[in-house]
Tab-separated table of C-alpha atoms in Angstrom:
chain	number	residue	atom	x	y	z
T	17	UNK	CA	-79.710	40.108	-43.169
T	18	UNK	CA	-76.018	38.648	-42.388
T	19	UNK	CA	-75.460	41.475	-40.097
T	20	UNK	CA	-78.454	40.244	-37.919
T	21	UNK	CA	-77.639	36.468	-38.296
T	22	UNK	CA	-73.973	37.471	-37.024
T	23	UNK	CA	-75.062	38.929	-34.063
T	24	UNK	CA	-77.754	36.447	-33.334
T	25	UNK	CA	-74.615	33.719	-33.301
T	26	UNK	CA	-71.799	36.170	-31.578
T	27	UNK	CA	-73.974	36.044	-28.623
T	28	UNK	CA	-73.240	32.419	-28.360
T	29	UNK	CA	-70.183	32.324	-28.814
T	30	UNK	CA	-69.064	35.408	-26.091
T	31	UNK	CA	-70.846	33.941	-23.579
T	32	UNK	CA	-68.663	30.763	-23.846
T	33	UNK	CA	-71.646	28.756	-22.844
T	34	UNK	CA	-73.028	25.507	-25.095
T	35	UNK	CA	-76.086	24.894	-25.267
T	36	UNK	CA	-77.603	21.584	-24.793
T	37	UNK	CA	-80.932	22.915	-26.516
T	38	UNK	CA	-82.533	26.356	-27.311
T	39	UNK	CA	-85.978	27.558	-25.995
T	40	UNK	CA	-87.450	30.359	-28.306
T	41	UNK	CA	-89.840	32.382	-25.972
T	42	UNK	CA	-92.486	32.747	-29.245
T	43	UNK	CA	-95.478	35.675	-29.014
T	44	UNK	CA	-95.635	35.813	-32.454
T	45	UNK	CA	-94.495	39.511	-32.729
T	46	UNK	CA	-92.403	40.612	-35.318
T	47	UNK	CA	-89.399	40.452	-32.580
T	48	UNK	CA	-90.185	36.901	-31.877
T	49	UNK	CA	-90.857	35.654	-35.345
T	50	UNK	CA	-87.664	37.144	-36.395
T	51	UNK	CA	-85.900	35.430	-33.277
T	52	UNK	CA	-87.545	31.892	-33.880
T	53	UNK	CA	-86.461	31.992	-37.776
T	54	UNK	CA	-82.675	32.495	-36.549
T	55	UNK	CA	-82.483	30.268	-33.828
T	56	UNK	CA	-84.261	27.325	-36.424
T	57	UNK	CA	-81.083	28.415	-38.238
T	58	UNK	CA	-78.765	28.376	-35.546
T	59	UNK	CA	-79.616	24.891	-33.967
T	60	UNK	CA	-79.920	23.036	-37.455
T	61	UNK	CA	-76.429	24.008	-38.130
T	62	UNK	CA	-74.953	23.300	-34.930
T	63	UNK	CA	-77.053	19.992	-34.695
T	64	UNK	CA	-79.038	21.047	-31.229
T	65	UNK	CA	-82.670	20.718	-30.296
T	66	UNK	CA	-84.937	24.115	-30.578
T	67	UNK	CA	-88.628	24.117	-28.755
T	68	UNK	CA	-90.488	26.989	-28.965
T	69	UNK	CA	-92.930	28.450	-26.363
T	70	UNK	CA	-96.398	30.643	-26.593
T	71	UNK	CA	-97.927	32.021	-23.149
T	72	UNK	CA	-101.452	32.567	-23.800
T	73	UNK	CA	-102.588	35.250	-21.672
T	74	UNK	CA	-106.018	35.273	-23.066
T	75	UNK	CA	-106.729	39.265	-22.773
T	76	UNK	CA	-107.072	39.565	-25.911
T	77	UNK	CA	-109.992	38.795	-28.325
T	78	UNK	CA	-107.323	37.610	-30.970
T	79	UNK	CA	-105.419	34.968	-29.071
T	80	UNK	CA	-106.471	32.153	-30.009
T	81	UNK	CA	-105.739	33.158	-33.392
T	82	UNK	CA	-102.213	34.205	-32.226
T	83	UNK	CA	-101.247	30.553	-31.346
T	84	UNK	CA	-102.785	29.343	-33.797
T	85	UNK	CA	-100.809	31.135	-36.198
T	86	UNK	CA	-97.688	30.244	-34.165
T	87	UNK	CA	-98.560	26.780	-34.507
T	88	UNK	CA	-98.454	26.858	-38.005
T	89	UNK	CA	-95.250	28.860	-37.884
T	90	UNK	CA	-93.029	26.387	-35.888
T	91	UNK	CA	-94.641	23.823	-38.009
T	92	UNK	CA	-93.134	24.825	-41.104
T	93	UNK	CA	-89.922	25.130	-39.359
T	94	UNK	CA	-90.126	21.504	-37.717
T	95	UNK	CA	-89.663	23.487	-34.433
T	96	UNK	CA	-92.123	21.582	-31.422
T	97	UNK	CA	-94.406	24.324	-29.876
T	98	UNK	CA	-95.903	24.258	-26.311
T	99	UNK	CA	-98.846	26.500	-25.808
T	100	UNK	CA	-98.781	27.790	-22.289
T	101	UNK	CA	-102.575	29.061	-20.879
T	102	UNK	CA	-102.393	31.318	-18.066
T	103	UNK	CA	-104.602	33.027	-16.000
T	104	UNK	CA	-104.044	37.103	-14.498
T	105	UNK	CA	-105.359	38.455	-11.679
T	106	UNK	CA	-106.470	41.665	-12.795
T	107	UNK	CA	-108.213	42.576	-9.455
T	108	UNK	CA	-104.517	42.013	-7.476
T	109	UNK	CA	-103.808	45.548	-7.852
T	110	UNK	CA	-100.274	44.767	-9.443
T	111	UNK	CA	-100.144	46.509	-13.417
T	112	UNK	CA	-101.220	44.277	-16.050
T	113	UNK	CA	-97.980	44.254	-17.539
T	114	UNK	CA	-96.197	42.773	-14.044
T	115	UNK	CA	-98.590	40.160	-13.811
T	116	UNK	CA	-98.381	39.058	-17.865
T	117	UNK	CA	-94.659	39.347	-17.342
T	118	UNK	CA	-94.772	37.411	-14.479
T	119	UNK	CA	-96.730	34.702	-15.463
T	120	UNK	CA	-94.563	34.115	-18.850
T	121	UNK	CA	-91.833	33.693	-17.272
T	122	UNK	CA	-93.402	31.209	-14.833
T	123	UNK	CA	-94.413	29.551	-17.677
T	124	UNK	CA	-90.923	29.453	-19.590
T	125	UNK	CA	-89.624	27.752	-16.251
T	126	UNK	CA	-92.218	24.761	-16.078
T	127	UNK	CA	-90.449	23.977	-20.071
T	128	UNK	CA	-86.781	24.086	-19.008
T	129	UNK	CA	-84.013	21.630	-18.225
T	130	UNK	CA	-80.299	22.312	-16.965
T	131	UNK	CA	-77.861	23.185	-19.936
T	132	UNK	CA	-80.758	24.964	-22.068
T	133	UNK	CA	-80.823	28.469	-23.336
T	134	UNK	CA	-83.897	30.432	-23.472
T	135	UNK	CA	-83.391	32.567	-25.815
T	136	UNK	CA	-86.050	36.597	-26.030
T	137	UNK	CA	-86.499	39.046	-28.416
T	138	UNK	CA	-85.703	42.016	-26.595
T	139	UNK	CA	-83.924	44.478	-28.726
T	140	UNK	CA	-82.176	47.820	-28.179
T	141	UNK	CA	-85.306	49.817	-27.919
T	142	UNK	CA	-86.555	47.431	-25.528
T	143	UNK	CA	-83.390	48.352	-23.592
T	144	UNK	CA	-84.352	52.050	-23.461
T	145	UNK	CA	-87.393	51.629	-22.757
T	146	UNK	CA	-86.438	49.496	-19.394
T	147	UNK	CA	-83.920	52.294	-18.489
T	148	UNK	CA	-86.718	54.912	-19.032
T	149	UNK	CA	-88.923	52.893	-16.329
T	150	UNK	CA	-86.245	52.170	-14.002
T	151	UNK	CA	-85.386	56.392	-13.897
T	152	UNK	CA	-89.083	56.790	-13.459
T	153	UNK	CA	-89.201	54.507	-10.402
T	154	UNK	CA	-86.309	55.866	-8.712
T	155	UNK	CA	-84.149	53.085	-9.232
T	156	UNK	CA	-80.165	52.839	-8.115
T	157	UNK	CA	-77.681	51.443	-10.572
T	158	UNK	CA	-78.874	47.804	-10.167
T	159	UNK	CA	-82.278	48.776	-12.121
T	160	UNK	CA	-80.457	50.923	-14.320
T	161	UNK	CA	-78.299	48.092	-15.689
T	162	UNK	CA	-81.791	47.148	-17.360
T	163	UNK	CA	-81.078	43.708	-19.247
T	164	UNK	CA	-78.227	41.547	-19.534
T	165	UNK	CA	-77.370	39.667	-22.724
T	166	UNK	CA	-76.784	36.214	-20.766
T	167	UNK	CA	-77.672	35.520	-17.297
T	168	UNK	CA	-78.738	32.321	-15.182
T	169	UNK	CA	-82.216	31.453	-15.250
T	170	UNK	CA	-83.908	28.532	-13.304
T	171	UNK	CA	-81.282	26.467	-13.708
T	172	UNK	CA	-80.624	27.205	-17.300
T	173	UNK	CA	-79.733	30.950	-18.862
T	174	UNK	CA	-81.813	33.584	-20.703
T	175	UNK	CA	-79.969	34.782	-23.775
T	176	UNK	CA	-81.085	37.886	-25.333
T	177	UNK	CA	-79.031	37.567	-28.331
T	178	UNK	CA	-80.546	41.237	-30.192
T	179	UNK	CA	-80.195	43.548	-27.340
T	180	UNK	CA	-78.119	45.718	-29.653
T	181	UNK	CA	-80.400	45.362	-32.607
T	182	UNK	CA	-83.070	48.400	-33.098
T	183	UNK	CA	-86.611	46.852	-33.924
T	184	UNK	CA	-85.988	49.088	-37.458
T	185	UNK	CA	-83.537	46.843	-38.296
T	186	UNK	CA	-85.909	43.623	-37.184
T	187	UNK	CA	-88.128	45.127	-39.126
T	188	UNK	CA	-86.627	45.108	-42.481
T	189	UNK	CA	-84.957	41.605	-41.604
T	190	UNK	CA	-88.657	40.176	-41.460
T	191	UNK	CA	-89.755	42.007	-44.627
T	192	UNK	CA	-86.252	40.650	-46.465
T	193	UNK	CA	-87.392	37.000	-45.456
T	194	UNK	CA	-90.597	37.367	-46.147
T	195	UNK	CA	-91.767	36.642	-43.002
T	196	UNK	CA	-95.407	37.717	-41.219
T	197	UNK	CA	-96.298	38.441	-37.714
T	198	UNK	CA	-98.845	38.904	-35.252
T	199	UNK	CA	-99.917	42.496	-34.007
T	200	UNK	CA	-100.661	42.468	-30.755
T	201	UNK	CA	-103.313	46.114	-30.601
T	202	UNK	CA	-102.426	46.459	-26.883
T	203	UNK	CA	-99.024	47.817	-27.934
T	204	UNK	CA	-100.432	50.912	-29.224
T	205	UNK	CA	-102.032	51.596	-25.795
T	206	UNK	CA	-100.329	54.166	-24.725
T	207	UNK	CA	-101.836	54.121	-21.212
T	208	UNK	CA	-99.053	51.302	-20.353
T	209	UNK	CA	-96.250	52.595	-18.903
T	210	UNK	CA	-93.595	51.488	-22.110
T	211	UNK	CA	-95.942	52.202	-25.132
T	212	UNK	CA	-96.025	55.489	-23.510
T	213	UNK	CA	-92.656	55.838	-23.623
T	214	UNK	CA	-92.107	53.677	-27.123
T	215	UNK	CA	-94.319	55.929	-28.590
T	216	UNK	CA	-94.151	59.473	-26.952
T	217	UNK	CA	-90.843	59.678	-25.678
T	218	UNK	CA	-88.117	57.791	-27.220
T	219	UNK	CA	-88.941	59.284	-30.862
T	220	UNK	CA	-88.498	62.896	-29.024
T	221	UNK	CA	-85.758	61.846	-27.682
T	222	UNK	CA	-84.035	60.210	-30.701
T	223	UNK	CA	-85.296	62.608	-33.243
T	224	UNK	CA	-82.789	65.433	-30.983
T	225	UNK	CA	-80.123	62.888	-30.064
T	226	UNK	CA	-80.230	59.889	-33.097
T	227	UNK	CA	-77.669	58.345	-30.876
T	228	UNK	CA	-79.511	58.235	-27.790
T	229	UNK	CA	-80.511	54.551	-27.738
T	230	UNK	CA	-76.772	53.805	-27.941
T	231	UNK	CA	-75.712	56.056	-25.324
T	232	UNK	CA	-78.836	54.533	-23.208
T	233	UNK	CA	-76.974	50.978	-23.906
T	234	UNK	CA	-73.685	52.124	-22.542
T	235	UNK	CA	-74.894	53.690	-19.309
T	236	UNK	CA	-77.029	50.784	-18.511
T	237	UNK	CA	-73.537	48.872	-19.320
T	238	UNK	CA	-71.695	50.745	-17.061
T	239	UNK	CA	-73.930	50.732	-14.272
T	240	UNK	CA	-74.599	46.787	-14.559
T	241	UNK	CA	-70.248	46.770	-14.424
T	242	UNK	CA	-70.397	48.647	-11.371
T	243	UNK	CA	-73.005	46.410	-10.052
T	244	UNK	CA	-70.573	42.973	-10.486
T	245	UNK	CA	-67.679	45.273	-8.917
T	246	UNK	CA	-69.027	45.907	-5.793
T	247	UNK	CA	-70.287	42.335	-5.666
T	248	UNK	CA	-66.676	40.938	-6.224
T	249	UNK	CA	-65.433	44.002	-3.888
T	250	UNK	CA	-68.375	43.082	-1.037
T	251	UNK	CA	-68.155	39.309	-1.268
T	252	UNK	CA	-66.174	38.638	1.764
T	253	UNK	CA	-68.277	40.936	3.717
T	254	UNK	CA	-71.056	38.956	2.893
T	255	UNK	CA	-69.798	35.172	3.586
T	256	UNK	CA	-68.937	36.519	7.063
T	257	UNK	CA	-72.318	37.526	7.461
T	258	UNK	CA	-74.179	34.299	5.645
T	259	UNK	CA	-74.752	31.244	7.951
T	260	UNK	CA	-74.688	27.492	6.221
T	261	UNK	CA	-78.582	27.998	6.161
T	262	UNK	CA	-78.730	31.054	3.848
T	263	UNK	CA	-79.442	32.947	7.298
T	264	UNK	CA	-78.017	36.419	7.298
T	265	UNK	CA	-76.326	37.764	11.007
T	266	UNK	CA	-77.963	40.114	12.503
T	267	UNK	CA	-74.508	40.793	14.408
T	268	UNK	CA	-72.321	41.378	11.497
T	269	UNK	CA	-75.139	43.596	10.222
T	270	UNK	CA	-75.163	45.860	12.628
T	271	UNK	CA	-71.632	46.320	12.571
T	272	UNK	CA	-71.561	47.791	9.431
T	273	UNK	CA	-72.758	51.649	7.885
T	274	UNK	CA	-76.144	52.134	6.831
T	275	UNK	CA	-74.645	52.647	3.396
T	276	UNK	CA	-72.451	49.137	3.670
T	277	UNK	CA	-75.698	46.994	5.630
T	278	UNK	CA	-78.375	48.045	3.095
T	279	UNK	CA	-75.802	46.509	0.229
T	280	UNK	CA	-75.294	43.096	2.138
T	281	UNK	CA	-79.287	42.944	2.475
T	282	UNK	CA	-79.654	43.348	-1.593
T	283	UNK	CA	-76.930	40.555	-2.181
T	284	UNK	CA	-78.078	38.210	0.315
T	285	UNK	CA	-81.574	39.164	-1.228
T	286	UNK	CA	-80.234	39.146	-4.917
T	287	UNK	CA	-78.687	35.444	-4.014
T	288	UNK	CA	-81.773	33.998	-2.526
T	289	UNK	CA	-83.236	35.001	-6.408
T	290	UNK	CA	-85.691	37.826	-4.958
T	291	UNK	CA	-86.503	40.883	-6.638
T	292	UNK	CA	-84.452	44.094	-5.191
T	293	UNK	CA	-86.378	45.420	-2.477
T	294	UNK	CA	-86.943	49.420	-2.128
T	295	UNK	CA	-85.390	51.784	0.809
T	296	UNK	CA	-88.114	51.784	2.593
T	297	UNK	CA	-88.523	47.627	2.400
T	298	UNK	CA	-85.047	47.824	3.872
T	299	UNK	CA	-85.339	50.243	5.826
T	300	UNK	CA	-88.617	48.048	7.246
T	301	UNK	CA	-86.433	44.852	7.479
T	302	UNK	CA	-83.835	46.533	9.892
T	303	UNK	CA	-85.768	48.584	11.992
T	304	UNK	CA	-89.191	46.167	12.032
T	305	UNK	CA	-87.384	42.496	12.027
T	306	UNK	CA	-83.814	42.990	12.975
T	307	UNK	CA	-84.084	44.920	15.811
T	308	UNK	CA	-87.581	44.336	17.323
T	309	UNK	CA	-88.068	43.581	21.033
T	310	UNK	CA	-86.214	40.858	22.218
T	311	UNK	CA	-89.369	38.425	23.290
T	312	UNK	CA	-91.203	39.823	19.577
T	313	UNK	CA	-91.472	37.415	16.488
T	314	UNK	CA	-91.298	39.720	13.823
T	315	UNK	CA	-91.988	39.144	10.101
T	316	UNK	CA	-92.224	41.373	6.782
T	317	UNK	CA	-93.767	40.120	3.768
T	318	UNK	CA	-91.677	40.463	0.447
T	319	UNK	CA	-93.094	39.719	-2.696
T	320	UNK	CA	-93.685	36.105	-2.399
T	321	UNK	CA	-91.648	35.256	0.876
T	322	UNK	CA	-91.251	36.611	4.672
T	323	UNK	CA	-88.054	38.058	6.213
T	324	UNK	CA	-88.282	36.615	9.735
T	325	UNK	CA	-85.944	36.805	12.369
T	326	UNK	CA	-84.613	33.906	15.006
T	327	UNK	CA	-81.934	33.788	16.830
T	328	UNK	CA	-80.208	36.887	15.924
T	329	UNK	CA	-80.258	35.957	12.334
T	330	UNK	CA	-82.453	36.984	9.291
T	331	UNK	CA	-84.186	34.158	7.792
T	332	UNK	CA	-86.521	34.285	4.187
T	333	UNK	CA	-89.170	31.740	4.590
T	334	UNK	CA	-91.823	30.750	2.047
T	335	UNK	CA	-95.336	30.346	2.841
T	336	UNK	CA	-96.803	27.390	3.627
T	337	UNK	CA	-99.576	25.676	4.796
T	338	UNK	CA	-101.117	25.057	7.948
T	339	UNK	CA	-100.430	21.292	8.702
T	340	UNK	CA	-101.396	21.177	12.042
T	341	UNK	CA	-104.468	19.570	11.328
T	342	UNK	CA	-102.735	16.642	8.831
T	343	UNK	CA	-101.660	12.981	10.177
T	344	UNK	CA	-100.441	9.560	8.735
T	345	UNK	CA	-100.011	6.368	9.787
T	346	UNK	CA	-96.595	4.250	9.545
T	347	UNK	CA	-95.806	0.672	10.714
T	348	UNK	CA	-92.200	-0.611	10.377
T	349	UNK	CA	-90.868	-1.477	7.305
T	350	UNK	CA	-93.650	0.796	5.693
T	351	UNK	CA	-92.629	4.724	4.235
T	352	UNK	CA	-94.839	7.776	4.433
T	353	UNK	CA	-95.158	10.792	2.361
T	354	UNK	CA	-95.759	13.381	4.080
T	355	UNK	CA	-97.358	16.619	2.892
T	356	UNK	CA	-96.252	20.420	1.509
T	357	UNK	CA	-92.651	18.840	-0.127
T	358	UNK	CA	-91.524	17.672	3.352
T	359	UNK	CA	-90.197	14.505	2.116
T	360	UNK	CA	-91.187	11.427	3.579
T	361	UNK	CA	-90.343	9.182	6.679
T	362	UNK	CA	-89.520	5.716	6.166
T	363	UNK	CA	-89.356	3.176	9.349
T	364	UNK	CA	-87.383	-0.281	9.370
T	365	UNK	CA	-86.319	-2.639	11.764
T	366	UNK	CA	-82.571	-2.895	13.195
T	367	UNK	CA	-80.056	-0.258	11.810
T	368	UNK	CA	-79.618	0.588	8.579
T	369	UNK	CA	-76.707	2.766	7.203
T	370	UNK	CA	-77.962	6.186	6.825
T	371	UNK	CA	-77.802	8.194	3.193
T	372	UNK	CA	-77.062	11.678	2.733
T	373	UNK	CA	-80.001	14.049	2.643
T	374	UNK	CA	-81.624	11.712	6.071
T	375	UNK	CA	-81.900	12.441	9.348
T	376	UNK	CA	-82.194	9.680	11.511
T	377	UNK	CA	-83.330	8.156	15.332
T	378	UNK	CA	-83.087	4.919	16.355
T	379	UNK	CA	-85.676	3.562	19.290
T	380	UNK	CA	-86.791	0.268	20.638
T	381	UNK	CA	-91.275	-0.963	20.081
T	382	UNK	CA	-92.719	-2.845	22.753
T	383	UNK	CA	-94.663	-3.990	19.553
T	384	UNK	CA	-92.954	-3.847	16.458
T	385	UNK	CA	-96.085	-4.780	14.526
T	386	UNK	CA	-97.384	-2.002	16.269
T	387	UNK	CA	-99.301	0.855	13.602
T	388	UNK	CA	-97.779	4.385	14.762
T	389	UNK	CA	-98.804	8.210	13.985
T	390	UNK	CA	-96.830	11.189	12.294
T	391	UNK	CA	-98.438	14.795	13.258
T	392	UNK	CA	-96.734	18.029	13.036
T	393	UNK	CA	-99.272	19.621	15.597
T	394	UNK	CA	-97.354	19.594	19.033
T	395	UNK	CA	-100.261	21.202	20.954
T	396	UNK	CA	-100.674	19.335	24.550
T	397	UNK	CA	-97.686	17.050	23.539
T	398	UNK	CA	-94.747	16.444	26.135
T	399	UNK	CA	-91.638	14.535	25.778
T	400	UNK	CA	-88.208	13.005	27.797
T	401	UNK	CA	-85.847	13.549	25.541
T	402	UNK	CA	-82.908	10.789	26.337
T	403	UNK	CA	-79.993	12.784	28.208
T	404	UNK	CA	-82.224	15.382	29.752
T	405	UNK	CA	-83.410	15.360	33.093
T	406	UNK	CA	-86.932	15.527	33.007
T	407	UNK	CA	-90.360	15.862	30.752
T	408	UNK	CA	-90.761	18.904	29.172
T	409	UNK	CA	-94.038	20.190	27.043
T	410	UNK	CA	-92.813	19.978	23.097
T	411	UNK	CA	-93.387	23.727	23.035
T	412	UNK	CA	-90.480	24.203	25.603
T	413	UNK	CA	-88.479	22.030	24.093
T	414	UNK	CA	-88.742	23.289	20.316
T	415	UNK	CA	-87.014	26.643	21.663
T	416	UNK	CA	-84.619	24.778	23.719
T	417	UNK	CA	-83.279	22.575	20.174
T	418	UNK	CA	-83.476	26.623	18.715
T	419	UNK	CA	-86.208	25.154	16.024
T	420	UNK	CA	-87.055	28.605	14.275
T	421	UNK	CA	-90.938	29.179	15.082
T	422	UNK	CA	-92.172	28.854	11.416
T	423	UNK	CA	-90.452	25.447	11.487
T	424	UNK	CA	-92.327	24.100	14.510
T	425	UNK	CA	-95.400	22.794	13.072
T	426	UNK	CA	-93.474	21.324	9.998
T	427	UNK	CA	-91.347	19.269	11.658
T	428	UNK	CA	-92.869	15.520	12.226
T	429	UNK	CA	-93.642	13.911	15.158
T	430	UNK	CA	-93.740	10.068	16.091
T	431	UNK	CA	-96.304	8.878	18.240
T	432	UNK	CA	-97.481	5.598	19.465
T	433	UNK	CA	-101.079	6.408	20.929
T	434	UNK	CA	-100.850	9.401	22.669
T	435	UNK	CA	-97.149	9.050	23.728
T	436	UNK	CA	-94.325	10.720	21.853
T	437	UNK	CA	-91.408	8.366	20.248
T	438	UNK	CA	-89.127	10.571	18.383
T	439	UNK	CA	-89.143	14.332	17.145
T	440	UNK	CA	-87.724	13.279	14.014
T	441	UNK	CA	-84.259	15.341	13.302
T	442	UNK	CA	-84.421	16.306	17.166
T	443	UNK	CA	-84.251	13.963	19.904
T	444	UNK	CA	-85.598	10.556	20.960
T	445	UNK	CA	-88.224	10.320	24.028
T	446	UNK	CA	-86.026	8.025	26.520
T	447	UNK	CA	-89.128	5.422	27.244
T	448	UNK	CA	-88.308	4.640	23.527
T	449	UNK	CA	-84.250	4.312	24.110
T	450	UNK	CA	-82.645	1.464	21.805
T	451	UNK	CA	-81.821	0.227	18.705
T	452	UNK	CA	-84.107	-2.103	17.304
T	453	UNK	CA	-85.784	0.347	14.782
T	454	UNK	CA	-84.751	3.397	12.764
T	455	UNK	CA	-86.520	6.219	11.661
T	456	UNK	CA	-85.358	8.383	8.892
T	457	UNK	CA	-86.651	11.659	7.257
T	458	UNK	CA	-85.773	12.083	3.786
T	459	UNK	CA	-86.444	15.607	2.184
């Protein structure tokens, strides 16, 4: 028992990080229940707050049951529980074990704050059983480092403080303490991908080579040091290709080997918190976005995002919606919110000084009690931007400022009537030249 309390504390104290408060991701397993019964320990002796979590996935019959039971469990511990429902797509085509992993961990975000520590039960096994899937796939050294111990996680860290534990051991820890568990009957279904292996292949494997899990551990360990090497070793490369806006160069790119390019696209990838695509994803996002036709507007969807391409520089843009269709009305002195997280836009009279996060224009009313109009649909719409010659259809003149095409409807526009004022973060139209009022968009 004081062997697995040590190691449950070492953890903490290696990765020189302090925790403000410790989330126990709680199914109710025997991994977990062990896991939530040391952290209780942990944070009562150290004087920090614990919270515990259940996702409720709902596939099974029993699960209501299941956090019910956990209830009760963090109950006699004094340790708050937050029951998390979520819903799977089964019909998305993505493996039932993606999608519940997924959605837990969606779930554990929604519950944390910066400075906490969300502590999982994954165990040595575990370990070996992510190695075994990331051979299967194909995967390079990155998917081979399997799980960390500590790494950043939404703003706080996941902490998986038994990663050298076997579940044996767990096991007898659990039966020491007296403690029960849930048993999830899925995990006996060997037609997922890691019961298969938890229960077909590592006991072959271990029964030849008892020190196979251990060996497993130290390869994964190597490859996830070789991993931060050539991140320290390619960091320099990178900066020189990564603009101020997370854009990537499509100049310095090409530049480089195919060997060297396809690296920078994983860290710049790897930084902008997306999974690791596969070759042929890269291979895609080179030959399909980087270096399309001059005149094309290419995308790829990635997981959740697009790689687009403007301006000779890779961009990943998140979907959004269609807001052509959305308008608001302003007066001065009033503030608008405007839709999809865009902020809001706040008009007063005279100048104000500006705050950081704001863009601002400042333009003269015939009417200042005049009500005015924000769209982000520039269809029919011209403009005279002050300094330029002449009128110009908004269209032209987005690709003149070099506004990226996704950003084009999501950027607001002023209007009095039918006449343009401002395209807020852009330019001024000059029949609206002066300084009586100020407009400023805060995100």
């Amino acid at each position: 028992m004081t062997h697995l309390i040590e190691t449950f504390t070492s953890v903490f104290y290696q990765s020189a990080i302090k925790p403000q408060r410790v989330v126990v991701a709680f199914s109710g397993g025997v991994d977990s229940r062990v896991l939530l019964e040391l952290a209780a320990q942990y944070t009562k002796a150290h004087r920090i707050d614990c919270q515990a979590i259940h996702v409720h996935h709902g596939l099974s019959d029993n699960a209501d049951q299941w956090a019910e039971q956990c209830q009760a469990w963090c109950d006699d511990l004094s340790v708050p529980l937050a029951v998390e429902r979520v819903s799977l797509d089964v019909h998305s085509g993505e493996s039932i074990e993606k999608l519940a992993r997924d959605a837990r961990y969606n779930a554990f975000k929604s519950h944390l704050r910066q400075g906490d520590m969300l502590v999982t039960g994954q165990h040595i096994d575990d370990q070996v059983e992510t190695f075994l899937l990331a051979l299967k796939r194909g995967s390079g050294p990155k998917g081979l480092s399997s799980m960390a111990k500590v790494m950043p996680f939404s703003g706080a860290y996941i902490v998986r403080p038994m990663l050298s534990v076997t579940r044996a051991e767990i096991e007898v820890f659990a039966s020491c303490m007296g403690l029960t568990w849930v048993e999830d009957e899925s995990n006996q279904d060997v037609r997922f991908d890691r019961n298969f292996i938890r229960h077909q292949v590592t006991p072959v494997l271990t029964e030849r080579w008892p020190s196979f899990r251990e060996s497993v551990s130290r390869s994964a360990q190597l490859c996830a040091e070789q991993e931060m090497l050539l991140d320290e070793l390619l960091a320099s490369h990178l900066q020189r290709a990564l603009g101020d806006d997370q854009s990537l160069s499509i100049e310095v790119l090409s530049e480089q080997s195919a060997l060297l390019r396809a690296r920078l696209l994983r860290m710049w990838l790897g930084n902008c918190q997306q999974a690791m695509p596969s070759q042929k994803q890269l291979q895609l996002i080179w030959e399909e976005v980087a270096c399309a036709q001059h005149d094309a507007n290419p995308k790829l969807v990635l997981n959740d995002v697009e790689v687009r391409r403007f301006n000779q520089k890779l961009y990943l843009v998140r979907e959004t919606k269609d807001l052509s269709g959305w308008q608001g009305e302003i007066a001065v002195g009033g503030r608008l919110v405007l839709p999809d997280g865009l902020g809001g836009v706040s008009l007063h009279a005279g100048r104000f000084e500006s705050e950081l996060g704001r863009r601002v224009q400042t333009f003269s009313l015939p009417d200042q009690n005049a009500v005015l109009r924000v769209t982000f649909n520039p269809e029919g719409l011209s403009a005279h931007p002050v300094g330029r010659g002449h009128s110009r259809k908004l269209k032209k003149l987005f690709q003149e400022y070099q506004v990226p095409s996704w950003l084009r409807r999501r950027t607001p526009i002023l209007m009095d009537g039918d006449r343009v004022i401002a395209v807020l973060g852009l330019f001024v139209d000059k029949n609206y030249d002066g300084q009586d009022c100020e407009a400023l968009w805060s995100n």
